[in-house]
Coordinates of C-alpha atoms and ligand atoms in Angstrom, one line a residue:
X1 CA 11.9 34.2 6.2
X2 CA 8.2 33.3 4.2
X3 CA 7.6 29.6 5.0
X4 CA 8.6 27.6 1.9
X5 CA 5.5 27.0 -1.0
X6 CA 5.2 23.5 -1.6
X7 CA 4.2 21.7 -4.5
X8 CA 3.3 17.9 -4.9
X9 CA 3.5 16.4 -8.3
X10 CA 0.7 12.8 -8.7
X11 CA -2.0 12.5 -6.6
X12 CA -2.8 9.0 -5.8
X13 CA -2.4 7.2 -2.7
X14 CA 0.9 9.0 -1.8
X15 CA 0.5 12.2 -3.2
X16 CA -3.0 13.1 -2.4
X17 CA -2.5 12.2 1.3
X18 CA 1.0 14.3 1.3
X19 CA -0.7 17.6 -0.6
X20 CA -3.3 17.4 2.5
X21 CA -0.7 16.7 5.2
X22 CA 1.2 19.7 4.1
X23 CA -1.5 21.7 3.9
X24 CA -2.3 20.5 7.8
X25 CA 1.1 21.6 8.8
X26 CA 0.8 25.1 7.4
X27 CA 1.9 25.1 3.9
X28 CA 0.4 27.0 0.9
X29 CA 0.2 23.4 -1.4
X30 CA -0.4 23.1 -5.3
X31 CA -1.0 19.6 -6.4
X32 CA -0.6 18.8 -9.9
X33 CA -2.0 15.4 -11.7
X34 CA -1.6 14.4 -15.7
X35 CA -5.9 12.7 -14.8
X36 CA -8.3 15.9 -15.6
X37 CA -10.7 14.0 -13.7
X38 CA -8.5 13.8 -10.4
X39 CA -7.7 17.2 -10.3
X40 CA -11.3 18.4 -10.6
X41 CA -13.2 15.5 -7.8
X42 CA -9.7 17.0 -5.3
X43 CA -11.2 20.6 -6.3
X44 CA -14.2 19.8 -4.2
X45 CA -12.4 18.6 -1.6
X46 CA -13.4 15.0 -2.3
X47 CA -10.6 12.3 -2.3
X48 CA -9.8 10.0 -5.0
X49 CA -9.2 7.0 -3.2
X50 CA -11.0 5.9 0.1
X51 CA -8.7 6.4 3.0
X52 CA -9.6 6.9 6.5
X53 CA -9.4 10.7 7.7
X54 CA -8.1 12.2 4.1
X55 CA -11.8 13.3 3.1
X56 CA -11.8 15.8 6.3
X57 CA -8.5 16.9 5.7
X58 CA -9.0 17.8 2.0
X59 CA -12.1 19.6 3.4
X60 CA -10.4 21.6 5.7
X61 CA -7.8 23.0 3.3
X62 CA -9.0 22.9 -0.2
X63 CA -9.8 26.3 -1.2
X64 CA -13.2 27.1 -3.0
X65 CA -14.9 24.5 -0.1
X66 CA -17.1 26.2 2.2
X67 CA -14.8 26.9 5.7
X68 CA -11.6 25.5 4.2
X69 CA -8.1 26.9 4.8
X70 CA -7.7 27.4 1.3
X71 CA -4.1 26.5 1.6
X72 CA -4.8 24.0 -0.7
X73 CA -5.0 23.7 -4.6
X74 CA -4.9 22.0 -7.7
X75 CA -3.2 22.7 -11.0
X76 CA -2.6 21.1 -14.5
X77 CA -0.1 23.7 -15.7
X78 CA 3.7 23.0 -15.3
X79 CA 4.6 26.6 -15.9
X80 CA 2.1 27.5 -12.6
X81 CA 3.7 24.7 -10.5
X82 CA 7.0 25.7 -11.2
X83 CA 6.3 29.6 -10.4
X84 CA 4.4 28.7 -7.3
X85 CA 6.7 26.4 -5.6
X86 CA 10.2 26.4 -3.7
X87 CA 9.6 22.5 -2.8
X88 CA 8.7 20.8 -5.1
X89 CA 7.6 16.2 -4.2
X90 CA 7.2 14.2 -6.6
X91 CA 5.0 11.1 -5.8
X92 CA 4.3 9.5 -8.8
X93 CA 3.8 5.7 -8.8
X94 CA 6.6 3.4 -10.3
X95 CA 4.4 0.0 -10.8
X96 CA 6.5 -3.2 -12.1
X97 CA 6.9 -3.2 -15.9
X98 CA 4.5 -5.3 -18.1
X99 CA 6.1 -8.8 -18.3
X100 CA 9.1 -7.8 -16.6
X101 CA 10.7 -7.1 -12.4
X102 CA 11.8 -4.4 -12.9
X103 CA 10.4 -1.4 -12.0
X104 CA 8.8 1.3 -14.4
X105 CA 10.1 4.5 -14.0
X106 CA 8.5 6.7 -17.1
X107 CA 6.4 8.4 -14.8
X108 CA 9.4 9.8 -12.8
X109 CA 10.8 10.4 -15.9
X110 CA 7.8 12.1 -17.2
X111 CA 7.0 14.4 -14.4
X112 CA 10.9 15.3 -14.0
X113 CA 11.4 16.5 -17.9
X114 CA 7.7 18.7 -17.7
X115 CA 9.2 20.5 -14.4
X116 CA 12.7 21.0 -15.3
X117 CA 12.5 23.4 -18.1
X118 CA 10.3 25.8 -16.2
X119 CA 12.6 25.9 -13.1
X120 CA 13.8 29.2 -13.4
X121 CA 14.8 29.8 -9.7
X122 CA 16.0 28.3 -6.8
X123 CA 14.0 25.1 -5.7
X124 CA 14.6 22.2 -4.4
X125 CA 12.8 18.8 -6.1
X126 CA 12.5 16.0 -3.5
X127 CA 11.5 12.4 -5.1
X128 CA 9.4 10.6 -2.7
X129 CA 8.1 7.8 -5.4
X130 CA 10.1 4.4 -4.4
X131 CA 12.3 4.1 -7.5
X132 CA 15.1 1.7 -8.0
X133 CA 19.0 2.7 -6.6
X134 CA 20.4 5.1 -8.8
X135 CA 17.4 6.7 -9.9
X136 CA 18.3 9.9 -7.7
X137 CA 21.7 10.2 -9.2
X138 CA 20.3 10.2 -12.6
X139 CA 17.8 12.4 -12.1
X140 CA 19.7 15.0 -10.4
X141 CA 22.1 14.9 -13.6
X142 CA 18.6 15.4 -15.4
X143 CA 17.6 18.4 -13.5
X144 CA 21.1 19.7 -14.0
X145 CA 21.0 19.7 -17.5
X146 CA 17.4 20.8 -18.2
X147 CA 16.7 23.2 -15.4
X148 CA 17.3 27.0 -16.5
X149 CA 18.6 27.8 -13.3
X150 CA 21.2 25.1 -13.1
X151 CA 23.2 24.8 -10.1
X152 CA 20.2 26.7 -8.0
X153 CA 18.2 23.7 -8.6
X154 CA 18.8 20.7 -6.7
X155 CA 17.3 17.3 -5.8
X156 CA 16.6 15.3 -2.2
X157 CA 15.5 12.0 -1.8
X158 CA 12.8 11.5 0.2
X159 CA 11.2 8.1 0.7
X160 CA 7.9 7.7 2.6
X161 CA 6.6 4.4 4.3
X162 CA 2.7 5.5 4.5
X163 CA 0.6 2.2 5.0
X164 CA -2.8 2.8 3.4
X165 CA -5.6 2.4 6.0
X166 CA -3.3 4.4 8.1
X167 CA -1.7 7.3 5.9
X168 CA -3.2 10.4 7.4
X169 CA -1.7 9.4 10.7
X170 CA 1.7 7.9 9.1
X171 CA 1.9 11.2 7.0
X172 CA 1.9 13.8 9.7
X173 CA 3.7 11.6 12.6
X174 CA 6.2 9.6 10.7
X175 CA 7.9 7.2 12.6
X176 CA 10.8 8.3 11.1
X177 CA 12.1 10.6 7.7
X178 CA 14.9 10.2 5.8
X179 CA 16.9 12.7 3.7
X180 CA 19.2 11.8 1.0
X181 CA 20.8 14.9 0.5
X182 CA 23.8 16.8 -1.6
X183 CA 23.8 20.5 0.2
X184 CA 23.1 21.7 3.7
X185 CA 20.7 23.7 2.4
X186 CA 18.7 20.6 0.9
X187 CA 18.9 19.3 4.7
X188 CA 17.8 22.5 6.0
X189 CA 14.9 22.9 3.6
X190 CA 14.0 20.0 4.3
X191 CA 13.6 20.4 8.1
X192 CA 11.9 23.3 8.0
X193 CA 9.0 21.4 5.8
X194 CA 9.4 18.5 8.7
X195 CA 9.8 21.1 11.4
X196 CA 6.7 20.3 12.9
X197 CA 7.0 15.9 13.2
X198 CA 10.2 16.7 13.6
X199 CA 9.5 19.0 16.6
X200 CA 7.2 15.9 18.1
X201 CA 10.0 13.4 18.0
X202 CA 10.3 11.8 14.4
X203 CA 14.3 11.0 13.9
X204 CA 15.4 12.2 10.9
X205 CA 18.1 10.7 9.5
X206 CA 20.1 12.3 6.9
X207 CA 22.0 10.2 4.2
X208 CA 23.8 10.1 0.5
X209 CA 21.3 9.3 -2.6
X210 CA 21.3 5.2 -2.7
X211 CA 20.9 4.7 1.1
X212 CA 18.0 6.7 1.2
X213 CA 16.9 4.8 -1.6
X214 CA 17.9 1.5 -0.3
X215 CA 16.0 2.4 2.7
X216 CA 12.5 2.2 1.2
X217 CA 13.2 -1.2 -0.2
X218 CA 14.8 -2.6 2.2
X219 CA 12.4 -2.1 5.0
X220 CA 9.6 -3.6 2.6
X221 CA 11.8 -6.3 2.2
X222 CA 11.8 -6.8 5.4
X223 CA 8.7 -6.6 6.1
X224 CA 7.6 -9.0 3.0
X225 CA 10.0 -11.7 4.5
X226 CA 8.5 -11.3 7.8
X227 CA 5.3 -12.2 6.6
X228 CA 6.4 -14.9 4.5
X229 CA 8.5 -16.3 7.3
X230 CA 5.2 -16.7 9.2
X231 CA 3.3 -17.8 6.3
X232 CA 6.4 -21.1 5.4
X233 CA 5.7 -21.5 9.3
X234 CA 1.8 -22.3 8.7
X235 CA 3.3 -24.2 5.9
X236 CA 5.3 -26.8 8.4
X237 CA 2.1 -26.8 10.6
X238 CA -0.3 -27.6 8.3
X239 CA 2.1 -31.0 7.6
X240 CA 2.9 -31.4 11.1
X241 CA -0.7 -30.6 13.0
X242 CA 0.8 -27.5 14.6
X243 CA -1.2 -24.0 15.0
X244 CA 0.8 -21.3 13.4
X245 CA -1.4 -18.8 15.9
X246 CA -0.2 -20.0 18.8
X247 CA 3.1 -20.3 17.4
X248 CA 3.2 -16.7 15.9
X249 CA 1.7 -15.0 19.4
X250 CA 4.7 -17.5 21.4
X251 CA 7.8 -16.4 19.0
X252 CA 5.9 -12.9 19.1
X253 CA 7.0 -12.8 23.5
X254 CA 11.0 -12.5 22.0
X255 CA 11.5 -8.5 22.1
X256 CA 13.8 -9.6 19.7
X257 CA 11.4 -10.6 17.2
X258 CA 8.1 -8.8 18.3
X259 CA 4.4 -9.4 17.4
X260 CA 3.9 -7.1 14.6
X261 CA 3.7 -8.7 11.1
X262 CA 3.3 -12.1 11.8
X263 CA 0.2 -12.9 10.7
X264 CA -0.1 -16.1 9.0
X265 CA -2.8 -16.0 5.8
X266 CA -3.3 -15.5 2.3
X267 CA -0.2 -13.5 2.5
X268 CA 0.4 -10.0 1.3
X269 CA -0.5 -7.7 -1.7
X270 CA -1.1 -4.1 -2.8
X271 CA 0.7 -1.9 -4.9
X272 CA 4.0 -1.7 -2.9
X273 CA 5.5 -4.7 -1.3
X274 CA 4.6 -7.4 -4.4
X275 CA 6.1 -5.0 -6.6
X276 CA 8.8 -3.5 -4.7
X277 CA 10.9 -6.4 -4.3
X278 CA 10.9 -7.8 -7.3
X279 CA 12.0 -4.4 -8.5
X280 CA 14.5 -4.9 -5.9
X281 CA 15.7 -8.2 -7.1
X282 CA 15.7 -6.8 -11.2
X283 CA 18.1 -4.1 -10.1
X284 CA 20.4 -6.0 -8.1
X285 CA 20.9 -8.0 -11.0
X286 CA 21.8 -5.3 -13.1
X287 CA 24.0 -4.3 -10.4
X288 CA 25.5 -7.4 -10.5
X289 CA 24.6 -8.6 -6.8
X290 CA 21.8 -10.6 -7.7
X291 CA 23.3 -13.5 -5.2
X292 CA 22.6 -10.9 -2.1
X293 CA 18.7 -11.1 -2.9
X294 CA 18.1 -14.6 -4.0
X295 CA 16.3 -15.1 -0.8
X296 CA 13.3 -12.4 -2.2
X297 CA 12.2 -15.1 -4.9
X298 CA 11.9 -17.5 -1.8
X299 CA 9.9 -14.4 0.1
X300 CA 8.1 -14.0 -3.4
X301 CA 7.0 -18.0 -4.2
X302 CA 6.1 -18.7 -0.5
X303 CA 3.6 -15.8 -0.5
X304 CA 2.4 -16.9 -4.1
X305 CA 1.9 -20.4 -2.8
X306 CA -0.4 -19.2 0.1
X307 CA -3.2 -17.8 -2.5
X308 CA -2.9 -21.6 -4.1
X309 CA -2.9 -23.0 -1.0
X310 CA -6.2 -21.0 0.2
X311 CA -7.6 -22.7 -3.1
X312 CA -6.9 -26.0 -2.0
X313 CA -8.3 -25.6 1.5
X314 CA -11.8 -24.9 -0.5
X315 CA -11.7 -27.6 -3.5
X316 CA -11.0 -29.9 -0.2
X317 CA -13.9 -28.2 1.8
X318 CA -16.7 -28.9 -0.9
X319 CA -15.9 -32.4 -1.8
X320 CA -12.9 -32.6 -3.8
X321 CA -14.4 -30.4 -6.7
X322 CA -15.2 -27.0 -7.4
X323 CA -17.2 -27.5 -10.2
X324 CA -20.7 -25.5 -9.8
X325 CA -20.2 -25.1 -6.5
X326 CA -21.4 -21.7 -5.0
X327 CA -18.6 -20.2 -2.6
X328 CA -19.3 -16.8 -0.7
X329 CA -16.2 -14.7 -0.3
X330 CA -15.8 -11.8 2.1
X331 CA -13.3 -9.5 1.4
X332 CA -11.7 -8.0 -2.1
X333 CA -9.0 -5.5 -1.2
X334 CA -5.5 -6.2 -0.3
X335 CA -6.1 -5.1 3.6
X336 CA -8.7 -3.7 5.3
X337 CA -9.2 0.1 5.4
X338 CA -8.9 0.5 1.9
X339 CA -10.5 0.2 -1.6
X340 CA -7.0 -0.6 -3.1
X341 CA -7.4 -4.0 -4.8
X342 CA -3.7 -4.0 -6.4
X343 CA -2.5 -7.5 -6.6
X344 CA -5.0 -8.5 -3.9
X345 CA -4.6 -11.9 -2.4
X346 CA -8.4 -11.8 -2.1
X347 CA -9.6 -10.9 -5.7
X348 CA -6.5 -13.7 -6.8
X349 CA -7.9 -16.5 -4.6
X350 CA -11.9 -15.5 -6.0
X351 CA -10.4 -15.7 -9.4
X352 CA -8.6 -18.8 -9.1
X353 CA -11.6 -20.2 -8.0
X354 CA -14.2 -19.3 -10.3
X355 CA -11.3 -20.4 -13.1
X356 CA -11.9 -24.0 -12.2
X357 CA -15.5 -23.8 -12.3
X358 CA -16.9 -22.5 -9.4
X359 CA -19.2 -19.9 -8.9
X360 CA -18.4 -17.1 -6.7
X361 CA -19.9 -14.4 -5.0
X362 CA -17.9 -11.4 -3.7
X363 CA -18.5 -8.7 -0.9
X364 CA -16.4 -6.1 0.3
X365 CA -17.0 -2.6 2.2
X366 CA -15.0 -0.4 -0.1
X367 CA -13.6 -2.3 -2.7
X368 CA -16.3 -3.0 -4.6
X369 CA -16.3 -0.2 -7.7
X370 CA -12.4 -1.3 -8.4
X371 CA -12.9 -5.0 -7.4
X372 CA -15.4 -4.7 -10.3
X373 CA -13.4 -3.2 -13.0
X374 CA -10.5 -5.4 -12.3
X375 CA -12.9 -8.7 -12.3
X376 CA -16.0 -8.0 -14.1
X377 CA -16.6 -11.3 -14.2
X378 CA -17.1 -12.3 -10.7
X379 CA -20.7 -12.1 -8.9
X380 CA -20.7 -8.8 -7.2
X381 CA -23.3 -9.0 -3.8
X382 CA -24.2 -5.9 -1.7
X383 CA -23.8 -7.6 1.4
X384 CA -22.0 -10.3 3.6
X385 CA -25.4 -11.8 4.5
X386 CA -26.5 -11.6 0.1
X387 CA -22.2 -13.2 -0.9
X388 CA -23.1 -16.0 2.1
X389 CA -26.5 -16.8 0.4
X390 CA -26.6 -20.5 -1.1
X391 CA -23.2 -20.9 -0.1
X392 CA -21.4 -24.5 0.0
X393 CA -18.2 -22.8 1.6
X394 CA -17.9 -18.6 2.9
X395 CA -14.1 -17.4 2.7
X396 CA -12.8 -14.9 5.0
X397 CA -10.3 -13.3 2.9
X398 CA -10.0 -9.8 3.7
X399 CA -9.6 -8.6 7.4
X400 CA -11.6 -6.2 7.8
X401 CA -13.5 -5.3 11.3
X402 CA -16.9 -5.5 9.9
X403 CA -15.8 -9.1 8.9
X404 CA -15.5 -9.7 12.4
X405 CA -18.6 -8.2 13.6
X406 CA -20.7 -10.6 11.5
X407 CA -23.7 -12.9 13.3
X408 CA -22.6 -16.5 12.5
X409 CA -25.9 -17.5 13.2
X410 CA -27.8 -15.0 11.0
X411 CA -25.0 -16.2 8.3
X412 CA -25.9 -19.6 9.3
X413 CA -29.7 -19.2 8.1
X414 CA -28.7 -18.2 4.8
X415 CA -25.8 -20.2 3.8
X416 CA -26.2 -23.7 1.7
X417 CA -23.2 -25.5 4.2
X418 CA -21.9 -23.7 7.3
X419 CA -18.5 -24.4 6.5
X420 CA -15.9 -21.5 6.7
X421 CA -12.7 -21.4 5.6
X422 CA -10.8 -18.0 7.9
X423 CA -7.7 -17.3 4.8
X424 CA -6.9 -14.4 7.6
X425 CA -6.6 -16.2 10.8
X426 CA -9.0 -13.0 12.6
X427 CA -12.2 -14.4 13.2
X428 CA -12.9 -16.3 17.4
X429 CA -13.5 -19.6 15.4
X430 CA -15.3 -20.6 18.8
X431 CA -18.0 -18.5 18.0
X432 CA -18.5 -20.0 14.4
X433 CA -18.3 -23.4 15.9
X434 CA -20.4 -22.5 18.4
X435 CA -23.3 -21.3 15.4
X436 CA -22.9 -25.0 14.4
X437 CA -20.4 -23.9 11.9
X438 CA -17.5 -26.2 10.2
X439 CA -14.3 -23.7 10.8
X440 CA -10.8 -24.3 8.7
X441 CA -8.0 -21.8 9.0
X442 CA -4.8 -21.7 6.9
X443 CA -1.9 -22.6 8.6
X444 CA -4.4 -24.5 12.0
X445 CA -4.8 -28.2 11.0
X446 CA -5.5 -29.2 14.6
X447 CA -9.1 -26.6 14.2
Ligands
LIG501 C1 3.5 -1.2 2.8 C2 4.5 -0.8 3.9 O1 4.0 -1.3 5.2 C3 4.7 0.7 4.0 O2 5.6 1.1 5.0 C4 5.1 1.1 2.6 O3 5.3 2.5 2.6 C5 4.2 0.7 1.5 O4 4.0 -0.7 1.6 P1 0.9 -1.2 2.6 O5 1.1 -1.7 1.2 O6 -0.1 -0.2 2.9 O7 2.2 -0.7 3.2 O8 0.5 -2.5 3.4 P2 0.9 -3.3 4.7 O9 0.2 -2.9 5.9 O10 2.4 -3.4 4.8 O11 0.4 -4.8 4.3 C6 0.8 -5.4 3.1 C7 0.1 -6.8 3.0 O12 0.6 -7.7 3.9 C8 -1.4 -6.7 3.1 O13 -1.9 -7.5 2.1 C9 -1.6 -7.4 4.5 O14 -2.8 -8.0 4.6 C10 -0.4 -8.4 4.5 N1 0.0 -8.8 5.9 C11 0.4 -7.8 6.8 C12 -0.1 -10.1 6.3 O15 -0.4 -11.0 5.5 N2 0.4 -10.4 7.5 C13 0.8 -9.5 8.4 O16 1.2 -9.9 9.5 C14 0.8 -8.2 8.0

């Protein structure tokens, strides 16, 4: 039998990097985006987001690029995507609602009721957005009722746990996939498109519609009260003179608790983990388990209360006020790796700041064009060395390796005080000191 045509519907973070990956494993891929101007920079094979490794992939298979596959294409007709495909993923984003937890589905929504009517044959439509529990069900009643070829139609559910920075690699060797299926033959469609990770080792675990939602969810749960866990530890340090470090890399030794995601600092951001469980916690309610996730808001304030306390750390470093004082920040997106500045600790704690009256200077290696839009009102610098210039305080607040690489003594020349404050806990604060250089780190009173 012809290998299964696959189609991917949104092409941002999730979508672009899943058109490409398929088109690595073999597939004959149309993308489709509602943003004109997407569609036509992914034509030439360039990507719409920075993100290590997806620029030569998109090169390699985008057809009308000079020694490409060609396996890959772009549409912005529903009635083409629905023709070409037998698999159709739809990775639309679902950001939190304006004023509200929960989370908004009208993309999903959207994309779902411009497919259905031109499914006029069998396919299978897999969701891969991270949508609240019950969203499958619904849909799949959707598809049922709109699709013209009815019961030949069905729907998977198909979450993904990409990290940005590392979504090429998490893309084509997932750690694990997980099917929430209705039909064998939704399973078996679905390992054939897998066949190759799945050949390589990847488990693939195979479930009903809400677990594979509740999957996605809960595992960034997880993961968010992991990091706040660490980040209420620094907490308890900075009162009791402890180093949260040391503390993180001893607990860290337990098997049972491991060294991953226990880095104490400004906390996390981006577009998923913020968002996703407070989305968690909205539907819950409505499910009327609310109790069960009381401890997110906990997860939620602690990491909130990190940014302020990063704030606090500087007002205390430059005298008690921040009034007209000049403070260098390094760093703007949410991690390192990426130009995603989506609820970015970072860009918060550079707001905050200039708010009450300082005046701040940002650099970052990628994130500058969307750092911009977000805060035009910040000072913008083209280097480390030009944000450290004048400064009374530099903040380390994004932990990227360049950030690392930096001279402390070239800094030293250029800066007003040599007073760092490290909101990421990555820099060898014995080199700064060494430079003659004032270190604070959140969470390490006794530095
Ligand atoms: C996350 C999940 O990891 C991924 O599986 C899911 O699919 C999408 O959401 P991502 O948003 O790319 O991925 O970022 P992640 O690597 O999880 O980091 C999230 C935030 O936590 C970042 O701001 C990071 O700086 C912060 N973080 C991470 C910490 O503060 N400490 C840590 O120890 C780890």
């Amino acid at each position: 039998m012809a290998s299964p045509k696959v189609t991917v519907i949104g092409l941002g973070y999730l979508g672009a990097t899943h058109a490409a990956a398929m088109a690595e494993l073999g597939f004959e891929v149309l993308g489709l985006d509602v943003v004109p101007e997407k569609i036509e920079q992914l034509r030439q094979g360039l990507p719409p987001m920075y993100e290590p490794g997806l620029g030569d992939l998109l090169r390699a298979h985008v057809a009308g690029v000079e020694g490409a596959s060609g396996r890959l294409r772009f549409t912005d007709s529903w009635e083409e995507l629905a023709d070409f495909g037998d698999v159709h993923f739809l990775c639309v984003n679902t950001p939190q609602k304006h004023g509200e937890y929960a989370c908004d589905m009208s993309y999903v929504d959207a994309a779902l009721d411009s497919l259905a009517p031109h499914l006029d044959r069998p396919a299978l439509v897999v969701g891969k957005s991270t949508v609240p529990v019950g969203s499958a069900e619904r849909l799949a009643e959707r598809l049922a009722e709109l699709a013209p070829a009815r019961r030949e139609v069905e729907l998977a559910w198909n979450p993904e746990f990409l990290r940005e920075g590392f979504a090429v690699h998490d893309t084509l060797h997932p750690d694990r996939l997980v099917a929430g299926v209705r039909s064998e033959w939704a399973e078996e469609l679905l390992r054939e498109v897998y066949a190759r990770p799945i050949a390589e080792g990847s488990p693939f675990v195979v479930t009903d519609y809400p677990t594979a939602e509740l999957v996605k969810t809960s595992a960034n749960s997880f993961l968010a009260t992991k990091i706040s866990f660490i980040n209420a530890m620094a907490e308890v340090c900075e009162t009791a003179g402890g180093d949260v470090v040391k503390l993180a890399e001893a607990i860290g030794h337990d098997e049972r608790i491991g060294r991953k995601f226990l880095r104490a600092g400004i906390g996390f951001g981006g577009g998923c983990l913020p968002k996703d469980i407070r989305a968690f916690m909205a539907r819950a309610g409505e499910l009327g388990a609310s109790e069960a996730l009381t401890f997110l808001r906990e997860v939620d304030s602690i990491n909130m209360r990190r940014r302020g306390q990063m704030v606090e750390l500087t007002r205390q470093a430059v005298g008690g006020t921040l009034l007209g004082k000049r403070i260098g920040v390094l760093g703007a997106t949410f991690k390192p790796d990426s130009d995603d500045v989506r609820d970015s600790p970072a860009l918060n704690v550079a707001g905050q700041l200039q708010l009450q009256g300082a005046q701040v200077t940002v650099y970052d290696p990628k994130g500058m064009e969307n750092a911009r839009a977000l805060f035009p009102t910040l000072g913008y610098a083209p280097t480390a060395v030009d944000a450290a210039r004048g400064a009374d305080v530099l903040l380390h607040l994004t932990e990227w390796r360049d950030f690392k690489e930096l001279d402390p003594a070239e800094l030293g020349e250029v800066v007003s005080v040599r007073s760092l404050l490290d909101g990421r806990n990555t820099l060898d604060h014995e080199l700064w000191r060494k430079a003659g250089w004032t270190f604070r780190a959140l969470g390490r009173p006794t530095l």
